[in-house]
């Protein structure tokens, strides 16, 4: 059985990667060990960086039905005064997975197999032989590439021999979605306590999410399923109160281990999502970072498979995303440091609370948490163009309105096909070269000057990041260099 790409894991990262490959016309199979989609959501938040990414694929509309997050109180991140479109939304992980699974099914060429798990892997110069286990037994798949999106305990990472250094957990936490009576829902507010924390989040009618964690303690093995009695005892130790937790719908363990894969690639094997970074679950950053790992890898892997990838393109996945993962691990550890020990860090929390009252500080930290501040070091920017790169270079392009000859549109809509885009926003003044040699991988959009973009011309990668920008529209050499850097040599046909 031959496949171009095998993806281990059908969570947000795996499904996003599958959707990106399907959009590029690359066949793939997603192997998800769970036999059925879960009826619960591990994560409950979607950051603005991921909302932008979904918008650029035409998938964001259902996201806006969900309420905005007001704050991450324990880590002191808050959104008061922030531009409303940048505020995260409380979107259940399962809803995100449904959106992505629907997209995969629409595109065709990608198969999702539930109840199938990767249990073995051998790679050689020409491909990867993957051993898969299902209820019918084991079988092999031969593929060109294998991508592990199979979580913190990643089988693929272990099989590939990629180290996962970091710090162990010193926290014992349980999250539960439970049917709780209205009186109990009203009686408790989220609390940071001397021994840990307790949070209660209303989800839907009769259902709440309860998270409780005890610091400075040996975590219970995740191999031991949590019980509602255990969660109740944990809540009582932390709060000194006993509550009727009702009927559990979901119970899962979490801790504070922070680890990052030493490498994101080993030959023909790649890793993404929680397979490359785990951390304390605050701010929904794990899910969001995984989606953007997949967005970054998808078009690069497709370009390599289709034969037009320039040298070093696949390697840029690790060089761009590893620093992002490291920064997430850093800020989650920093937020944990603001929680415990409470009797000693109280003054530090007070000082941070004052600092967050400053607009510049609040904006900087919130942009970090939401992924808005990601700037990739664009290799094409070190070419023959004189002077420093344009301020937009390396940032995700904003969703500005555009007026074209065909009518009004937006930047996000022009990226729905998952191709690179060259924008001529000069009003006819730019001296842009003929780019027809890249038409198999690049679109050109000519529009009136757009105040929200602040450039006469932009070259944007399929993942929405600006590879080259020019304020004058005259940097022909710089554009050609960026084209070859990110989109390879032009086709002869």
Short mmCIF file of C-alpha atoms in Angstrom, two decimals:
data_model
loop_
_atom_site.label_atom_id
_atom_site.label_comp_id
_atom_site.label_asym_id
_atom_site.label_seq_id
_atom_site.Cartn_x
_atom_site.Cartn_y
_atom_site.Cartn_z
CA UNK A 1 0.00 0.00 0.00
CA UNK A 2 1.57 3.27 -1.13
CA UNK A 3 0.87 6.73 0.27
CA UNK A 4 2.70 9.99 -0.23
CA UNK A 5 2.30 11.14 3.39
CA UNK A 6 1.21 9.25 6.49
CA UNK A 7 0.04 11.44 9.38
CA UNK A 8 -0.09 9.86 12.84
CA UNK A 9 -2.76 11.58 14.94
CA UNK A 10 -6.15 13.04 14.06
CA UNK A 11 -6.18 15.99 16.46
CA UNK A 12 -6.01 19.66 15.41
CA UNK A 13 -2.39 19.51 14.18
CA UNK A 14 -2.87 16.29 12.21
CA UNK A 15 -6.14 17.41 10.63
CA UNK A 16 -4.76 20.86 9.79
CA UNK A 17 -1.78 19.25 8.08
CA UNK A 18 -4.06 16.87 6.20
CA UNK A 19 -6.21 19.79 5.03
CA UNK A 20 -3.15 21.70 3.84
CA UNK A 21 -1.82 18.69 1.92
CA UNK A 22 -5.23 17.99 0.42
CA UNK A 23 -5.54 21.61 -0.67
CA UNK A 24 -2.19 21.28 -2.46
CA UNK A 25 -3.29 18.05 -4.17
CA UNK A 26 -1.04 15.73 -2.14
CA UNK A 27 -2.55 12.40 -1.10
CA UNK A 28 -2.24 11.42 2.54
CA UNK A 29 -3.74 9.15 5.18
CA UNK A 30 -4.42 10.19 8.77
CA UNK A 31 -4.14 7.39 11.32
CA UNK A 32 -6.04 8.15 14.54
CA UNK A 33 -5.88 5.56 17.33
CA UNK A 34 -9.26 6.51 18.84
CA UNK A 35 -12.03 4.51 17.14
CA UNK A 36 -14.58 7.36 17.36
CA UNK A 37 -14.38 11.16 17.58
CA UNK A 38 -14.42 12.23 21.25
CA UNK A 39 -17.60 13.88 22.55
CA UNK A 40 -15.48 16.19 24.71
CA UNK A 41 -12.84 18.86 24.19
CA UNK A 42 -9.47 18.88 25.87
CA UNK A 43 -8.80 22.54 25.00
CA UNK A 44 -11.30 25.41 25.12
CA UNK A 45 -9.61 28.37 23.47
CA UNK A 46 -8.59 29.59 20.03
CA UNK A 47 -5.99 32.33 19.85
CA UNK A 48 -6.06 35.09 17.28
CA UNK A 49 -3.06 33.74 15.35
CA UNK A 50 -4.99 30.53 14.67
CA UNK A 51 -8.24 32.38 13.91
CA UNK A 52 -6.30 34.32 11.26
CA UNK A 53 -4.93 31.07 9.85
CA UNK A 54 -8.41 29.53 9.62
CA UNK A 55 -9.75 32.73 8.05
CA UNK A 56 -7.09 32.49 5.34
CA UNK A 57 -8.54 29.08 4.43
CA UNK A 58 -12.18 30.16 4.61
CA UNK A 59 -12.85 28.23 7.83
CA UNK A 60 -13.16 30.92 10.49
CA UNK A 61 -16.84 31.93 10.22
CA UNK A 62 -18.16 29.40 12.81
CA UNK A 63 -15.47 30.50 15.27
CA UNK A 64 -17.09 33.90 15.72
CA UNK A 65 -20.18 32.26 17.21
CA UNK A 66 -18.23 31.64 20.42
CA UNK A 67 -17.69 34.10 23.25
CA UNK A 68 -14.47 35.98 23.77
CA UNK A 69 -12.10 35.10 26.61
CA UNK A 70 -11.83 37.92 29.13
CA UNK A 71 -8.59 36.99 30.90
CA UNK A 72 -6.19 34.29 32.00
CA UNK A 73 -6.37 35.44 35.60
CA UNK A 74 -3.90 33.07 37.23
CA UNK A 75 -1.12 34.02 34.83
CA UNK A 76 -2.40 37.63 34.88
CA UNK A 77 -2.93 37.82 31.12
CA UNK A 78 -5.95 40.03 30.46
CA UNK A 79 -7.53 41.57 27.40
CA UNK A 80 -9.11 44.77 28.70
CA UNK A 81 -8.43 47.59 26.25
CA UNK A 82 -7.10 45.25 23.55
CA UNK A 83 -8.51 45.59 20.05
CA UNK A 84 -11.55 43.34 20.04
CA UNK A 85 -10.57 41.38 16.95
CA UNK A 86 -7.39 40.21 18.74
CA UNK A 87 -9.19 38.72 21.76
CA UNK A 88 -9.17 34.87 21.86
CA UNK A 89 -12.45 32.95 21.72
CA UNK A 90 -13.63 30.06 23.84
CA UNK A 91 -13.93 27.53 21.01
CA UNK A 92 -14.03 23.85 22.05
CA UNK A 93 -11.30 21.71 20.54
CA UNK A 94 -13.84 19.25 19.17
CA UNK A 95 -15.50 22.03 17.15
CA UNK A 96 -12.15 22.92 15.61
CA UNK A 97 -11.54 19.27 14.78
CA UNK A 98 -14.97 19.05 13.16
CA UNK A 99 -14.23 22.08 10.97
CA UNK A 100 -10.92 20.60 9.85
CA UNK A 101 -12.32 17.11 9.33
CA UNK A 102 -15.11 18.54 7.17
CA UNK A 103 -12.52 20.37 5.10
CA UNK A 104 -10.46 17.20 4.66
CA UNK A 105 -13.57 15.32 3.47
CA UNK A 106 -14.48 18.12 1.06
CA UNK A 107 -11.06 18.16 -0.55
CA UNK A 108 -10.69 14.46 -1.22
CA UNK A 109 -7.37 12.73 -1.66
CA UNK A 110 -6.92 12.42 2.12
CA UNK A 111 -8.25 9.46 4.09
CA UNK A 112 -8.97 9.47 7.83
CA UNK A 113 -8.78 6.04 9.47
CA UNK A 114 -10.06 5.85 13.04
CA UNK A 115 -8.98 3.03 15.30
CA UNK A 116 -5.62 2.76 13.51
CA UNK A 117 -2.38 3.46 15.39
CA UNK A 118 1.25 3.66 14.29
CA UNK A 119 3.26 1.02 16.16
CA UNK A 120 6.40 0.73 14.04
CA UNK A 121 8.47 2.63 11.52
CA UNK A 122 11.56 2.03 9.40
CA UNK A 123 12.85 4.67 7.02
CA UNK A 124 15.37 4.51 4.19
CA UNK A 125 16.61 6.86 1.48
CA UNK A 126 13.43 6.45 -0.59
CA UNK A 127 10.66 6.46 1.97
CA UNK A 128 9.18 5.17 5.22
CA UNK A 129 7.56 1.83 5.95
CA UNK A 130 4.95 2.33 8.68
CA UNK A 131 3.46 -0.51 10.70
CA UNK A 132 -0.16 0.12 11.68
CA UNK A 133 -2.31 -1.71 14.22
CA UNK A 134 -6.09 -1.87 14.02
CA UNK A 135 -8.76 -4.22 15.39
CA UNK A 136 -8.14 -6.44 12.36
CA UNK A 137 -4.43 -6.79 13.12
CA UNK A 138 -1.26 -5.17 11.84
CA UNK A 139 -0.50 -4.05 8.31
CA UNK A 140 2.21 -1.98 6.56
CA UNK A 141 1.96 1.29 4.67
CA UNK A 142 4.78 2.52 2.46
CA UNK A 143 4.98 6.32 2.25
CA UNK A 144 7.33 9.03 1.13
CA UNK A 145 7.02 10.85 4.47
CA UNK A 146 5.68 10.25 7.97
CA UNK A 147 4.51 13.10 10.22
CA UNK A 148 3.93 12.52 13.92
CA UNK A 149 1.07 14.65 15.26
CA UNK A 150 0.40 12.05 17.95
CA UNK A 151 0.69 14.05 21.15
CA UNK A 152 3.09 14.42 24.04
CA UNK A 153 3.75 10.69 24.30
CA UNK A 154 4.39 10.56 20.54
CA UNK A 155 5.14 7.06 19.26
CA UNK A 156 6.57 8.54 16.08
CA UNK A 157 9.01 10.72 18.01
CA UNK A 158 10.22 7.74 19.99
CA UNK A 159 10.55 5.54 16.90
CA UNK A 160 12.52 8.28 15.15
CA UNK A 161 14.90 8.55 18.12
CA UNK A 162 14.32 12.28 18.62
CA UNK A 163 15.19 13.47 22.13
CA UNK A 164 12.52 15.26 24.20
CA UNK A 165 14.43 17.15 26.90
CA UNK A 166 12.86 19.37 29.51
CA UNK A 167 11.58 19.48 33.07
CA UNK A 168 9.28 16.92 34.74
CA UNK A 169 5.91 17.73 36.23
CA UNK A 170 5.66 18.87 39.84
CA UNK A 171 1.89 19.35 39.62
CA UNK A 172 -0.98 16.90 39.98
CA UNK A 173 -4.01 18.15 38.06
CA UNK A 174 -7.38 16.81 36.94
CA UNK A 175 -9.82 18.37 34.50
CA UNK A 176 -13.43 17.22 34.37
CA UNK A 177 -16.49 18.10 32.34
CA UNK A 178 -19.40 17.37 34.66
CA UNK A 179 -23.15 17.78 34.94
CA UNK A 180 -23.43 20.05 38.00
CA UNK A 181 -26.54 21.65 39.50
CA UNK A 182 -27.04 25.39 39.16
CA UNK A 183 -26.38 26.09 42.86
CA UNK A 184 -22.90 24.54 42.68
CA UNK A 185 -22.14 26.45 39.50
CA UNK A 186 -22.85 29.76 41.16
CA UNK A 187 -21.10 29.05 44.43
CA UNK A 188 -17.50 28.81 43.20
CA UNK A 189 -15.33 31.27 41.31
CA UNK A 190 -11.85 30.48 39.90
CA UNK A 191 -9.39 30.59 42.79
CA UNK A 192 -5.62 30.67 43.08
CA UNK A 193 -4.89 29.02 46.41
CA UNK A 194 -1.83 28.36 48.59
CA UNK A 195 -1.61 24.72 47.48
CA UNK A 196 -2.81 25.04 43.90
CA UNK A 197 -5.80 26.33 41.95
CA UNK A 198 -9.44 25.59 41.30
CA UNK A 199 -11.37 26.82 38.26
CA UNK A 200 -14.97 26.32 37.19
CA UNK A 201 -16.02 27.32 33.66
CA UNK A 202 -19.69 27.04 32.57
CA UNK A 203 -19.83 25.29 29.20
CA UNK A 204 -23.39 24.56 28.18
CA UNK A 205 -26.69 23.91 29.92
CA UNK A 206 -26.00 21.85 33.00
CA UNK A 207 -22.36 21.22 32.08
CA UNK A 208 -19.27 22.79 33.61
CA UNK A 209 -15.56 22.30 33.32
CA UNK A 210 -13.75 21.92 36.62
CA UNK A 211 -9.97 22.06 36.73
CA UNK A 212 -8.03 21.56 39.92
CA UNK A 213 -4.30 21.23 40.44
CA UNK A 214 -2.01 20.78 43.42
CA UNK A 215 1.52 22.22 43.19
CA UNK A 216 4.73 20.71 44.54
CA UNK A 217 3.47 17.14 44.53
CA UNK A 218 4.21 13.93 42.70
CA UNK A 219 1.81 13.63 39.75
CA UNK A 220 -0.31 10.51 39.48
CA UNK A 221 0.57 8.40 36.44
CA UNK A 222 -1.55 9.14 33.39
CA UNK A 223 -1.89 5.40 32.98
CA UNK A 224 -4.22 5.46 35.99
CA UNK A 225 -7.66 6.80 34.97
CA UNK A 226 -8.90 9.60 37.25
CA UNK A 227 -12.20 9.23 39.07
CA UNK A 228 -14.79 11.76 40.14
CA UNK A 229 -14.07 10.80 43.76
CA UNK A 230 -10.39 11.62 43.25
CA UNK A 231 -11.31 14.99 41.72
CA UNK A 232 -13.61 15.72 44.65
CA UNK A 233 -10.86 14.91 47.17
CA UNK A 234 -8.45 17.17 45.26
CA UNK A 235 -10.93 20.06 45.29
CA UNK A 236 -11.54 19.58 49.01
CA UNK A 237 -7.81 19.60 49.82
CA UNK A 238 -7.38 22.81 47.87
CA UNK A 239 -10.50 24.74 48.89
CA UNK A 240 -11.48 23.14 52.20
CA UNK A 241 -14.99 22.65 50.82
CA UNK A 242 -16.93 19.65 49.61
CA UNK A 243 -19.09 19.93 46.52
CA UNK A 244 -21.34 17.54 44.65
CA UNK A 245 -19.52 17.10 41.34
CA UNK A 246 -22.40 15.32 39.67
CA UNK A 247 -21.99 13.03 36.68
CA UNK A 248 -18.66 13.10 34.83
CA UNK A 249 -18.60 13.36 31.04
CA UNK A 250 -14.82 13.70 30.79
CA UNK A 251 -12.00 13.25 33.29
CA UNK A 252 -8.34 13.67 32.33
CA UNK A 253 -5.03 14.34 34.02
CA UNK A 254 -2.60 17.18 33.40
CA UNK A 255 0.66 18.36 34.88
CA UNK A 256 3.36 20.98 34.53
CA UNK A 257 6.04 19.09 32.58
CA UNK A 258 7.72 21.30 29.99
CA UNK A 259 9.52 19.57 27.14
CA UNK A 260 10.52 20.37 23.58
CA UNK A 261 11.81 18.03 20.90
CA UNK A 262 15.48 18.53 20.13
CA UNK A 263 14.65 18.38 16.42
CA UNK A 264 11.43 18.60 14.41
CA UNK A 265 12.77 16.37 11.64
CA UNK A 266 14.72 13.12 11.33
CA UNK A 267 15.19 12.29 7.65
CA UNK A 268 11.75 11.62 6.17
CA UNK A 269 10.02 11.85 9.55
CA UNK A 270 8.59 15.14 10.87
CA UNK A 271 6.87 16.10 14.12
CA UNK A 272 4.24 18.73 14.87
CA UNK A 273 1.93 19.83 17.68
CA UNK A 274 2.24 18.26 21.12
CA UNK A 275 4.67 15.72 19.67
CA UNK A 276 7.27 18.52 19.70
CA UNK A 277 6.25 20.61 22.70
CA UNK A 278 4.35 20.05 25.93
CA UNK A 279 3.83 22.56 28.72
CA UNK A 280 1.48 23.61 31.47
CA UNK A 281 -1.99 24.05 29.87
CA UNK A 282 -2.56 27.76 30.24
CA UNK A 283 -3.97 30.01 27.55
CA UNK A 284 -4.74 27.26 25.06
CA UNK A 285 -1.32 27.66 23.51
CA UNK A 286 -0.67 23.98 22.84
CA UNK A 287 -3.57 23.57 20.41
CA UNK A 288 -2.84 26.88 18.72
CA UNK A 289 0.88 26.26 18.32
CA UNK A 290 0.11 22.85 16.83
CA UNK A 291 -2.24 24.30 14.21
CA UNK A 292 0.43 26.75 13.14
CA UNK A 293 3.13 24.06 13.09
CA UNK A 294 0.96 22.22 10.57
CA UNK A 295 0.29 25.37 8.56
CA UNK A 296 4.02 26.01 8.30
CA UNK A 297 4.92 22.45 7.35
CA UNK A 298 2.06 21.69 4.97
CA UNK A 299 2.93 23.89 2.02
CA UNK A 300 6.65 23.21 2.34
CA UNK A 301 6.16 19.45 2.30
CA UNK A 302 3.78 19.75 -0.66
CA UNK A 303 6.30 21.91 -2.55
CA UNK A 304 9.00 19.30 -2.03
CA UNK A 305 6.71 16.47 -3.15
CA UNK A 306 5.64 18.42 -6.25
CA UNK A 307 9.23 19.12 -7.18
CA UNK A 308 9.44 22.90 -7.05
CA UNK A 309 10.79 23.44 -3.52
CA UNK A 310 14.01 25.48 -3.42
CA UNK A 311 16.99 24.20 -1.46
CA UNK A 312 16.53 24.42 2.29
CA UNK A 313 12.75 24.91 2.24
CA UNK A 314 11.97 21.78 4.26
CA UNK A 315 14.72 22.60 6.75
CA UNK A 316 13.12 26.01 7.33
CA UNK A 317 10.21 24.25 9.08
CA UNK A 318 12.40 23.49 12.08
CA UNK A 319 14.38 26.72 11.96
CA UNK A 320 11.14 28.76 12.00
CA UNK A 321 8.97 26.73 14.34
CA UNK A 322 11.47 25.53 16.96
CA UNK A 323 12.02 29.09 18.31
CA UNK A 324 8.23 29.59 18.45
CA UNK A 325 7.82 26.39 20.49
CA UNK A 326 10.65 27.44 22.79
CA UNK A 327 8.98 30.80 23.38
CA UNK A 328 5.68 29.11 24.28
CA UNK A 329 7.49 26.85 26.74
CA UNK A 330 9.15 29.91 28.24
CA UNK A 331 5.99 31.98 28.70
CA UNK A 332 3.98 29.10 30.19
CA UNK A 333 6.73 28.49 32.74
CA UNK A 334 6.77 32.22 33.47
CA UNK A 335 3.02 32.20 34.08
CA UNK A 336 3.39 29.22 36.40
CA UNK A 337 6.06 31.13 38.32
CA UNK A 338 3.41 33.80 38.96
CA UNK A 339 1.15 31.28 40.69
CA UNK A 340 3.25 29.53 43.30
CA UNK A 341 4.28 29.74 46.10
CA UNK A 342 1.48 32.22 46.65
CA UNK A 343 2.75 33.59 49.97
CA UNK A 344 6.05 34.58 48.35
CA UNK A 345 4.99 35.72 44.89
CA UNK A 346 2.11 37.94 46.02
CA UNK A 347 4.16 41.15 45.67
CA UNK A 348 5.40 40.02 42.25
CA UNK A 349 1.81 39.46 41.09
CA UNK A 350 0.87 42.90 42.35
CA UNK A 351 3.75 44.46 40.41
CA UNK A 352 2.80 42.56 37.23
CA UNK A 353 -0.79 43.63 37.69
CA UNK A 354 0.38 47.25 37.65
CA UNK A 355 2.58 46.65 34.61
CA UNK A 356 -0.32 45.09 32.73
CA UNK A 357 -2.18 48.33 33.26
CA UNK A 358 0.30 49.88 30.83
CA UNK A 359 -1.01 49.51 27.29
CA UNK A 360 2.39 48.77 25.76
CA UNK A 361 3.19 46.01 28.27
CA UNK A 362 -0.26 44.45 28.03
CA UNK A 363 -0.14 44.47 24.24
CA UNK A 364 3.33 42.93 24.14
CA UNK A 365 2.42 40.04 26.45
CA UNK A 366 -0.98 39.37 24.92
CA UNK A 367 0.52 39.35 21.43
CA UNK A 368 3.06 36.80 22.67
CA UNK A 369 0.37 34.53 24.14
CA UNK A 370 -1.89 34.79 21.08
CA UNK A 371 0.87 34.25 18.52
CA UNK A 372 0.39 37.63 16.85
CA UNK A 373 4.01 38.64 17.40
CA UNK A 374 5.57 35.78 15.38
CA UNK A 375 8.08 37.11 12.86
CA UNK A 376 10.04 34.63 10.79
CA UNK A 377 13.56 35.53 9.63
CA UNK A 378 12.87 35.59 5.89
CA UNK A 379 15.84 34.28 3.96
CA UNK A 380 14.83 36.21 0.85
CA UNK A 381 15.24 39.48 2.71
CA UNK A 382 19.05 39.17 2.70
CA UNK A 383 19.27 39.36 -1.09
CA UNK A 384 20.40 42.13 -3.41
CA UNK A 385 17.82 44.65 -2.25
CA UNK A 386 19.50 47.65 -0.66
CA UNK A 387 18.70 48.74 2.88
CA UNK A 388 16.80 47.04 5.68
CA UNK A 389 13.85 44.73 4.98
CA UNK A 390 10.40 46.30 4.94
CA UNK A 391 8.71 46.34 8.41
CA UNK A 392 6.10 43.83 7.21
CA UNK A 393 8.66 41.23 6.16
CA UNK A 394 8.36 38.06 8.23
CA UNK A 395 4.99 38.95 9.79
CA UNK A 396 1.62 37.41 8.98
CA UNK A 397 -0.15 39.61 6.44
CA UNK A 398 -3.17 41.43 7.87
CA UNK A 399 -6.63 40.83 6.47
CA UNK A 400 -7.01 44.18 4.73
CA UNK A 401 -9.91 44.93 2.36
CA UNK A 402 -8.91 45.01 -1.31
CA UNK A 403 -10.51 46.68 -4.33
CA UNK A 404 -9.64 44.82 -7.52
CA UNK A 405 -10.84 45.03 -11.10
CA UNK A 406 -13.20 42.15 -10.34
CA UNK A 407 -14.67 43.88 -7.29
CA UNK A 408 -14.10 44.04 -3.55
CA UNK A 409 -12.42 41.23 -1.64
CA UNK A 410 -10.05 40.72 1.30
CA UNK A 411 -6.51 39.45 1.71
CA UNK A 412 -7.80 36.36 3.52
CA UNK A 413 -10.03 35.40 0.59
CA UNK A 414 -7.14 35.61 -1.85
CA UNK A 415 -5.30 32.99 0.25
CA UNK A 416 -8.11 30.42 0.38
CA UNK A 417 -6.47 28.23 -2.27
CA UNK A 418 -3.30 27.78 -0.22
CA UNK A 419 -1.00 29.26 -2.88
CA UNK A 420 1.52 32.06 -2.68
CA UNK A 421 0.27 35.52 -3.72
CA UNK A 422 2.02 38.53 -5.22
CA UNK A 423 0.05 41.69 -4.46
CA UNK A 424 0.47 44.75 -6.69
CA UNK A 425 -1.02 47.56 -4.57
CA UNK A 426 0.72 50.40 -6.36
CA UNK A 427 -2.15 51.69 -8.46
CA UNK A 428 -0.16 50.91 -11.60
CA UNK A 429 3.07 52.59 -10.48
CA UNK A 430 5.06 49.46 -9.60
CA UNK A 431 7.71 48.03 -11.92
CA UNK A 432 7.05 44.37 -11.24
CA UNK A 433 8.67 41.66 -13.38
CA UNK A 434 6.83 38.97 -15.29
CA UNK A 435 6.01 36.20 -12.81
CA UNK A 436 4.19 33.86 -15.21
CA UNK A 437 6.97 31.29 -14.72
CA UNK A 438 5.64 30.74 -11.18
CA UNK A 439 1.93 30.60 -12.13
CA UNK A 440 1.70 26.92 -11.14
CA UNK A 441 2.36 27.90 -7.52
CA UNK A 442 1.69 31.65 -7.29
CA UNK A 443 -1.28 33.94 -7.88
CA UNK A 444 -1.06 37.63 -8.68
CA UNK A 445 -3.59 40.11 -7.29
CA UNK A 446 -3.70 43.67 -8.59
CA UNK A 447 -5.63 46.04 -6.35
CA UNK A 448 -5.91 49.67 -5.39
CA UNK A 449 -3.49 50.90 -2.70
CA UNK A 450 -4.52 49.40 0.65
CA UNK A 451 -3.94 51.59 3.69
CA UNK A 452 -4.04 48.61 5.99
CA UNK A 453 -0.96 47.07 4.35
CA UNK A 454 1.38 50.04 3.87
CA UNK A 455 3.32 48.68 0.89
CA UNK A 456 3.25 49.06 -2.87
CA UNK A 457 3.86 45.35 -3.40
CA UNK A 458 3.90 42.22 -1.23
CA UNK A 459 4.94 38.62 -1.78
CA UNK A 460 3.06 36.37 0.66
CA UNK A 461 3.76 32.68 1.28
CA UNK A 462 0.93 30.10 1.30
CA UNK A 463 0.94 30.19 5.12
CA UNK A 464 0.15 33.91 5.07
CA UNK A 465 3.56 35.26 6.05
CA UNK A 466 5.16 38.12 4.12
CA UNK A 467 8.27 36.91 2.29
CA UNK A 468 9.03 40.28 0.67
CA UNK A 469 7.55 43.76 0.77
CA UNK A 470 8.40 46.98 -1.03
CA UNK A 471 7.19 50.47 -0.30
CA UNK A 472 8.13 51.87 -3.72
CA UNK A 473 7.27 49.05 -6.10
CA UNK A 474 10.68 49.31 -7.76
CA UNK A 475 12.67 46.55 -6.04
CA UNK A 476 12.67 44.11 -8.96
CA UNK A 477 15.87 42.36 -7.88
CA UNK A 478 14.61 41.88 -4.36
CA UNK A 479 11.35 40.36 -5.58
CA UNK A 480 13.08 37.92 -7.95
CA UNK A 481 15.43 36.86 -5.17
CA UNK A 482 12.52 36.27 -2.78
CA UNK A 483 10.62 34.34 -5.44
CA UNK A 484 13.52 31.97 -6.00
CA UNK A 485 14.15 31.68 -2.25
CA UNK A 486 10.60 30.61 -1.38
CA UNK A 487 9.06 29.39 -4.64
CA UNK A 488 12.01 27.89 -6.48
CA UNK A 489 13.04 28.39 -10.06
CA UNK A 490 10.40 29.44 -12.61
CA UNK A 491 8.86 26.78 -14.79
CA UNK A 492 9.97 26.67 -18.43
CA UNK A 493 6.39 26.16 -19.62
#
